[in-house]
Short mmCIF file of C-alpha atoms and ligand atoms in Angstrom, two decimals:
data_model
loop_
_atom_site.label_atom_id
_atom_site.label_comp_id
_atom_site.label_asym_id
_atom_site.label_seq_id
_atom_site.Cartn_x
_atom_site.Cartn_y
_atom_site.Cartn_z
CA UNK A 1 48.93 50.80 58.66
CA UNK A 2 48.94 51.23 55.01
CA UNK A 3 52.56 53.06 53.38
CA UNK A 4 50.33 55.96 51.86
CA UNK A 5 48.67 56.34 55.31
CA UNK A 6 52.24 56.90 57.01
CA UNK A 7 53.94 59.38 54.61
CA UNK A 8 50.52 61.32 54.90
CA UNK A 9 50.35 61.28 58.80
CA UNK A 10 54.29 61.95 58.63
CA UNK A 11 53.81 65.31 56.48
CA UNK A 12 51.08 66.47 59.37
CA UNK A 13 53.61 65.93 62.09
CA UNK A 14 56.10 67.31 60.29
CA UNK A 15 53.64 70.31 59.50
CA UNK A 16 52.65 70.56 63.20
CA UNK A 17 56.34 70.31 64.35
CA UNK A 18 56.44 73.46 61.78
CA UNK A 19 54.20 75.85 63.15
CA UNK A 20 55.60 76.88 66.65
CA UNK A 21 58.54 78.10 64.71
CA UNK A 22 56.25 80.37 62.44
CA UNK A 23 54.49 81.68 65.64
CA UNK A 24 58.09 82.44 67.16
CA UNK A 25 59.81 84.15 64.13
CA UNK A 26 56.93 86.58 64.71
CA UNK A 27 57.28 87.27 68.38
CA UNK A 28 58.82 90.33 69.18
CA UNK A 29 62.85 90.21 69.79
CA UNK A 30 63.92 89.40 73.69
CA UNK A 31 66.67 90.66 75.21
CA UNK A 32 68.95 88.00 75.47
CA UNK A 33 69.75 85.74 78.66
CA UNK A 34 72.38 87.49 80.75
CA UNK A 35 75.78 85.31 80.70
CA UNK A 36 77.19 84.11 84.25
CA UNK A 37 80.12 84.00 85.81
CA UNK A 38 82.34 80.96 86.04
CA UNK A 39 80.82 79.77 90.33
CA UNK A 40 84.49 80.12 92.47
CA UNK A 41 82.10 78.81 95.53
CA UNK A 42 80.64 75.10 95.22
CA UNK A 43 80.14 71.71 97.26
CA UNK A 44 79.94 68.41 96.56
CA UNK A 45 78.59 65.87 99.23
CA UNK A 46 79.45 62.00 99.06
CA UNK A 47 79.45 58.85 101.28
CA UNK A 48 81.94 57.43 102.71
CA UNK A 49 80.75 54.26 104.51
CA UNK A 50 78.46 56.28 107.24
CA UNK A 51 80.14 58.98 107.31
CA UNK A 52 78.93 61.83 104.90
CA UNK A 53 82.19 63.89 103.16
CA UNK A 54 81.49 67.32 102.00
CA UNK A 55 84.48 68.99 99.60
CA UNK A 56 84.21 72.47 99.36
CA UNK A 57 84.92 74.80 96.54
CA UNK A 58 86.37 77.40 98.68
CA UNK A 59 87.95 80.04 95.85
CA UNK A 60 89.43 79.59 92.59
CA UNK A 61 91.75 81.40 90.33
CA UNK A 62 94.05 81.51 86.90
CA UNK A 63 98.08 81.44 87.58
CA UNK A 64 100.18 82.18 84.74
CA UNK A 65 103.34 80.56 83.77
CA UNK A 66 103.07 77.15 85.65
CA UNK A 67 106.55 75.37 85.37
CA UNK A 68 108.28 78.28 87.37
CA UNK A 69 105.78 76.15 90.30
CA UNK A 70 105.79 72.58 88.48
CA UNK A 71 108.48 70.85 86.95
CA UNK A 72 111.10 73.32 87.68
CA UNK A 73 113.29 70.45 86.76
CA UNK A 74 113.07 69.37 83.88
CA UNK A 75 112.86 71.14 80.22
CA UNK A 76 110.45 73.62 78.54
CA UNK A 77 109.97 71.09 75.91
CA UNK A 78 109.04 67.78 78.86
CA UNK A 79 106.76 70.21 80.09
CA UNK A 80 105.23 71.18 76.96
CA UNK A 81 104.54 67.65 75.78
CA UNK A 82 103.40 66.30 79.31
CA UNK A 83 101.03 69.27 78.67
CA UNK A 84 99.90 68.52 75.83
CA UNK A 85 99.57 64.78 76.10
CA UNK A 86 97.01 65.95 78.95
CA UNK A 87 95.26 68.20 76.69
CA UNK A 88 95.56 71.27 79.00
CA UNK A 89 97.30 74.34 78.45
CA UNK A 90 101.23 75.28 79.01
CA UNK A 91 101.02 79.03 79.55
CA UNK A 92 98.39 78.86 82.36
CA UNK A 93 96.58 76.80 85.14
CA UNK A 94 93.54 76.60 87.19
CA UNK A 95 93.96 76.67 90.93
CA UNK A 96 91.67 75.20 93.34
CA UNK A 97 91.33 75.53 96.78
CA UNK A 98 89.18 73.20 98.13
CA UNK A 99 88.58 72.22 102.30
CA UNK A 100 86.57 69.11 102.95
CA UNK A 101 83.89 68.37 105.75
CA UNK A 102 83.64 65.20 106.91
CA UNK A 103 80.31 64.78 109.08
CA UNK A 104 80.60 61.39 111.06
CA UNK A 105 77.06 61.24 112.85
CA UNK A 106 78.85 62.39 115.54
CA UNK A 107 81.08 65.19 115.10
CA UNK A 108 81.03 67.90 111.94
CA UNK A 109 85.40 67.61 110.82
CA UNK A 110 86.15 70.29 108.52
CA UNK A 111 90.18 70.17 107.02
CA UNK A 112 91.45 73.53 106.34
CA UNK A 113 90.05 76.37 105.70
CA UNK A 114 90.85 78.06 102.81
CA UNK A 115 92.45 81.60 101.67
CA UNK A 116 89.91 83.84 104.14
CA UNK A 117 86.82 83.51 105.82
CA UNK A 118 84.75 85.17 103.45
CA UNK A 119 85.32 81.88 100.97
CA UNK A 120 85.56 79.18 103.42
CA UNK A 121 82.06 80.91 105.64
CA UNK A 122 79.96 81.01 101.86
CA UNK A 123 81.06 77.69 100.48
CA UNK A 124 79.91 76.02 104.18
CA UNK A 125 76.51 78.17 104.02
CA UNK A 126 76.77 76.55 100.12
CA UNK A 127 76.25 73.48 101.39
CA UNK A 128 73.96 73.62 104.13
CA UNK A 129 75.77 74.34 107.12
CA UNK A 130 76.64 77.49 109.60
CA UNK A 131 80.53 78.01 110.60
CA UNK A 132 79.45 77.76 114.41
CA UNK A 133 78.33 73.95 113.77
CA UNK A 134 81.84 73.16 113.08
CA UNK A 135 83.23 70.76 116.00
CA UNK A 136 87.08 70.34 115.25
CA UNK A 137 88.89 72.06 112.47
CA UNK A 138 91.59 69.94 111.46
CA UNK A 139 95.16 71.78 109.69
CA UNK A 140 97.00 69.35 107.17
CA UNK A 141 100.07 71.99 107.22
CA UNK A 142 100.58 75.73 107.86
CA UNK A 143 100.43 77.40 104.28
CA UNK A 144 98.48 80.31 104.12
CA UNK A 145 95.78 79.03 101.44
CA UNK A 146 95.10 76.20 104.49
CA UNK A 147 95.17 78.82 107.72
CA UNK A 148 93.55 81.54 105.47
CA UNK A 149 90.38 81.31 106.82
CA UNK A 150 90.74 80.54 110.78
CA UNK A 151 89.73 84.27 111.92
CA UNK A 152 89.33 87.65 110.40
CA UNK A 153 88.23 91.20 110.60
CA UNK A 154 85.40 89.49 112.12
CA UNK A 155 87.29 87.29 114.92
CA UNK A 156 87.47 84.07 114.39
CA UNK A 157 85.09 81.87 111.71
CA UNK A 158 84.78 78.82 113.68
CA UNK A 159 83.53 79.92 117.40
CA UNK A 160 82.51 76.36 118.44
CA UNK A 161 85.50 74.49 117.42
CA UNK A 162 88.55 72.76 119.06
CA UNK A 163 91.57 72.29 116.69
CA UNK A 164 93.76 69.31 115.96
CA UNK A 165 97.65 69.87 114.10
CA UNK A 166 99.97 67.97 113.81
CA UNK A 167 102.70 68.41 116.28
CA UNK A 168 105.73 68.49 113.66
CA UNK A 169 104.27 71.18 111.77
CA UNK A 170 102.87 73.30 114.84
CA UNK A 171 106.67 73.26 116.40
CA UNK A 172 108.38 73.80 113.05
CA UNK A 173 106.45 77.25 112.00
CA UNK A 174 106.26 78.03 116.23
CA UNK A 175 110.34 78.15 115.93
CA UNK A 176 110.42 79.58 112.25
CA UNK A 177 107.87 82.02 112.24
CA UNK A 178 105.42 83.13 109.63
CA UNK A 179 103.11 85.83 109.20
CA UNK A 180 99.94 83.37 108.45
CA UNK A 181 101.21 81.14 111.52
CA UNK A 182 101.46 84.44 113.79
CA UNK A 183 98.32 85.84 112.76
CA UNK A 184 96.10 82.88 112.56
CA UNK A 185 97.19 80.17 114.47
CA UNK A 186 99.17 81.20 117.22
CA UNK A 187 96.24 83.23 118.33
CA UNK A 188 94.62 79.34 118.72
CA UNK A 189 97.25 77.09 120.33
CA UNK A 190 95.67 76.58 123.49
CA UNK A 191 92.30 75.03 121.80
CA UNK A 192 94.87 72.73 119.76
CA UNK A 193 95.26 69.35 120.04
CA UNK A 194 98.73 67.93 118.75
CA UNK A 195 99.09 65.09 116.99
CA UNK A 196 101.49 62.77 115.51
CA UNK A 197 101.09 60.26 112.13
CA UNK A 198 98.99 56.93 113.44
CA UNK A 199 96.67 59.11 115.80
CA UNK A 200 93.06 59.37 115.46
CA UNK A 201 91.04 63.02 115.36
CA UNK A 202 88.00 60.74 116.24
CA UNK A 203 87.40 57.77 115.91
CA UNK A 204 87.43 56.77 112.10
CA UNK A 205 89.60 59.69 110.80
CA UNK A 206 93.73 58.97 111.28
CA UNK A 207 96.51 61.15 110.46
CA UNK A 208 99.14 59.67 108.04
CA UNK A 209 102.73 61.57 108.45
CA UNK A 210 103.25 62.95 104.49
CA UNK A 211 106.19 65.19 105.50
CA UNK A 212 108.02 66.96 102.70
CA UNK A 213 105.44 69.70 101.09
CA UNK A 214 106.21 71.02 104.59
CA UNK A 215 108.06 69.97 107.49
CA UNK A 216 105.09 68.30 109.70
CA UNK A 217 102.49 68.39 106.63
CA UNK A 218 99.64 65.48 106.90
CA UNK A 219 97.18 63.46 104.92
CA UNK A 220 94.25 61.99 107.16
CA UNK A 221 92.81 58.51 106.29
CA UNK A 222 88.97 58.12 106.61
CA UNK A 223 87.56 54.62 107.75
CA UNK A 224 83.57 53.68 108.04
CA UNK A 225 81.84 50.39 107.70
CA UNK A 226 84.50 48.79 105.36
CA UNK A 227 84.89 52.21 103.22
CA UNK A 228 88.19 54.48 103.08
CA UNK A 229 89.48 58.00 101.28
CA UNK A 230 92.15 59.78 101.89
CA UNK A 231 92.16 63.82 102.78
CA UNK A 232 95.71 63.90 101.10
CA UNK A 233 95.83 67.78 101.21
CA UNK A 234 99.06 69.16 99.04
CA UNK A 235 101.53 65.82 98.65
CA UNK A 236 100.34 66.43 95.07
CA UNK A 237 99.31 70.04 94.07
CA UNK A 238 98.76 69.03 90.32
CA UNK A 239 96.60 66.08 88.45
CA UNK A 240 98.48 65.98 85.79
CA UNK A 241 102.33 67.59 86.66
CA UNK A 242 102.23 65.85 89.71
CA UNK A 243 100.91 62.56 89.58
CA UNK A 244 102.28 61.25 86.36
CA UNK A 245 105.91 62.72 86.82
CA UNK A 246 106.14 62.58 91.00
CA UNK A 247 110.08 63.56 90.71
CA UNK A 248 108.75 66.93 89.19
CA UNK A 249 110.40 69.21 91.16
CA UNK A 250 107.08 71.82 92.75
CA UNK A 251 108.38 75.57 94.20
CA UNK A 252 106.04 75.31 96.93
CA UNK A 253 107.34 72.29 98.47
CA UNK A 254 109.70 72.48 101.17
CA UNK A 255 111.89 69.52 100.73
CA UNK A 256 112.07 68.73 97.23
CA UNK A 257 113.23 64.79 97.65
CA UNK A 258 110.94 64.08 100.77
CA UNK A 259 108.30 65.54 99.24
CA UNK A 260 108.58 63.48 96.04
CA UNK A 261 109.05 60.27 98.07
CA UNK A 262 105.81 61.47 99.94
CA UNK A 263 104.11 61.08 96.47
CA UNK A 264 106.04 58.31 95.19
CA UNK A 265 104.55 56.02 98.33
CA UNK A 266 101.09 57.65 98.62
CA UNK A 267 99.84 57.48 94.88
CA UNK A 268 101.85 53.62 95.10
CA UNK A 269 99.41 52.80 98.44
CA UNK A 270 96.18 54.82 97.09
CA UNK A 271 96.61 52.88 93.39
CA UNK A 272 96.94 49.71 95.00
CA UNK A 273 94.02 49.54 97.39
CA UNK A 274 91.90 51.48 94.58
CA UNK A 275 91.49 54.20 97.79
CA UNK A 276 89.89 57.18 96.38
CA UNK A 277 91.12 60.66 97.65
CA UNK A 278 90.32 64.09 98.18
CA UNK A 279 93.42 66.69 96.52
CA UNK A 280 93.01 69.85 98.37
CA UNK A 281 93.98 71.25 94.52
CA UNK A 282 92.82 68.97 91.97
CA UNK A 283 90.27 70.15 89.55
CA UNK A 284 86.82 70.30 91.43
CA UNK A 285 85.34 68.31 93.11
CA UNK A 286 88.87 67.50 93.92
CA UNK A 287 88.18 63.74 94.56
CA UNK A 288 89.13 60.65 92.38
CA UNK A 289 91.45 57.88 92.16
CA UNK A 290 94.98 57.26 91.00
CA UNK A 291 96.20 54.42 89.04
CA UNK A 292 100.02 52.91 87.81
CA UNK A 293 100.39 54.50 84.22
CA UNK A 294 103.58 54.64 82.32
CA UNK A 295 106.03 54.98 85.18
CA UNK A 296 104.15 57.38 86.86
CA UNK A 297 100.37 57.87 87.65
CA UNK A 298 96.99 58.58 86.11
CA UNK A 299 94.19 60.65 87.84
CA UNK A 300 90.71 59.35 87.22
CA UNK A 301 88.29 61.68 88.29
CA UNK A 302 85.43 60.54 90.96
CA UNK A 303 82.12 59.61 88.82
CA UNK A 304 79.23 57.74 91.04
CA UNK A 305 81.57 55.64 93.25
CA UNK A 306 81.05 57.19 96.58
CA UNK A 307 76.95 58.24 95.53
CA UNK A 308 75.95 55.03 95.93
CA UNK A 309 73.26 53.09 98.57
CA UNK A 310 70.93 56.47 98.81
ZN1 LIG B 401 97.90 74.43 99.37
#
């Protein structure tokens, strides 16, 4: 191909590339595409050995004024700069409240359920499943953005389902009292199985004691064909405040040191064995990994780790 031969045939392609834009600037004006809200309902569905794990976007919102919840313990200007450093802002954070399924082949395992049934019922139908397949719904702890969506206006959400607690937390609120545990899961107790740290839901899915957030709370370790995660629930309500500062003091848990030892020995065990986890409040889809940074921890979000072998 000759040099003259190329500029020429580059000037026609250049003049066709040219002429849908002279058709267009004559077109009459559209109206233009209607924006969309930011989704507060979502699922994401990975693997977990055989076992297929489905974490559910089950509501979302904005909280101002995050350190009177994290890091009530340390100054306005640690807080700032750990902000900062993370590139996210000081005046506000993102909440998200996000239940997991975990289908084993045999059973459908969903952990918590949410604020109410109306966000728990359409993040389910989200991903391809009816409330009345659920087999067991498993509590982590008795906070009300966990118990939210057990029953309703409508009775309750999950009419197929047994329930499994632990036995710590169950007998703690039973004795204290609260007006989720009243409403929600006292109603329940006789289809609920209690359970201590070491016991399995089913086989393949073990409760790990993380006491501290709340008096009986627990994480529950997943096991299938060589493959683990961890459901760890709330031992850390914050990817950035709470795992690379675990002694940050959070409002919302219950006992302040056991809570922070809780975190301390989780993020320790979950760094070492590269374990990924599920954070019923990290940024969506709540799952990824935590690794030894600086005294403290990083959070690496999932990326294609658990989408693989399809
Ligand atoms: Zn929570």
């Amino acid at each position: 191909m000759s040099n003259s031969f190329r500029i020429q045939r580059r000037r026609l392609l250049l003049t066709a590339g040219a002429a849908p834009l002279a058709v267009l600037s004559a077109a009459p004006v559209l109206a233009s595409a209607a924006q969309m809200a930011i989704p507060t309902v979502d699922f994401r569905r990975f693997r977990v050995g055989q076992f297929e794990v489905t974490t559910l976007l089950a509501g979302m919102r904005t909280v101002d004024n995050p350190q009177a919840i994290f890091g009530m313990n340390v100054s306005e200007e640690d807080f700032a700069d750990a902000s900062t450093a993370a590139n996210i802002p000081t005046n506000a954070a993102q909440f998200f409240f996000t239940p997991t399924l975990v289908n084993t082949g045999a059973d459908l395992v969903l952990f918590d359920t949410g604020l109410n049934p109306a966000g728990i019922t359409a993040a389910i139908g989200a991903a391809g499943y009816t409330p009345d397949q659920v087999d067991i719904v498993v509590l982590t702890h008795m906070h009300g953005d966990h118990i939210g969506g057990l029953s309703g206006d409508m009775g309750v959400t999950f009419p197929n389902a047994s329930y499994v607690t632990g036995a710590v937390e169950f007998d703690h609120w039973a004795a204290a009292g609260n007006d989720g545990f009243d409403a929600k899961v006292a109603p329940l107790a006789e289809k609920m199985r209690m359970i201590s740290g070491g016991d399995a839901v089913v086989s393949g899915i073990e409760a790990v004691e993380a006491f501290g957030h709340t008096p009986g709370h627990m994480a529950f370790r997943i096991d299938s064909d060589g493959q683990s995660l961890l459901i760890a629930a709330d031992f850390a309500n914050h990817y950035v405040w709470s795992l690379a500062y675990p002694t940050w003091e959070v409002k919302f848990d219950r006992d302040k040191e056991a809570a922070a030892a809780t975190r301390q020995s989780l993020l320790t065990m979950l760094a070492a064995e590269k374990m990924p986890f599920v954070g019923y409040h990290m940024p969506f889809p709540a799952l990824g990994y935590a690794e030894e940074r600086a005294g403290g921890f990083h959070y690496v979000p999932h990326s294609y780790q658990l989408l693989m072998g399809g």
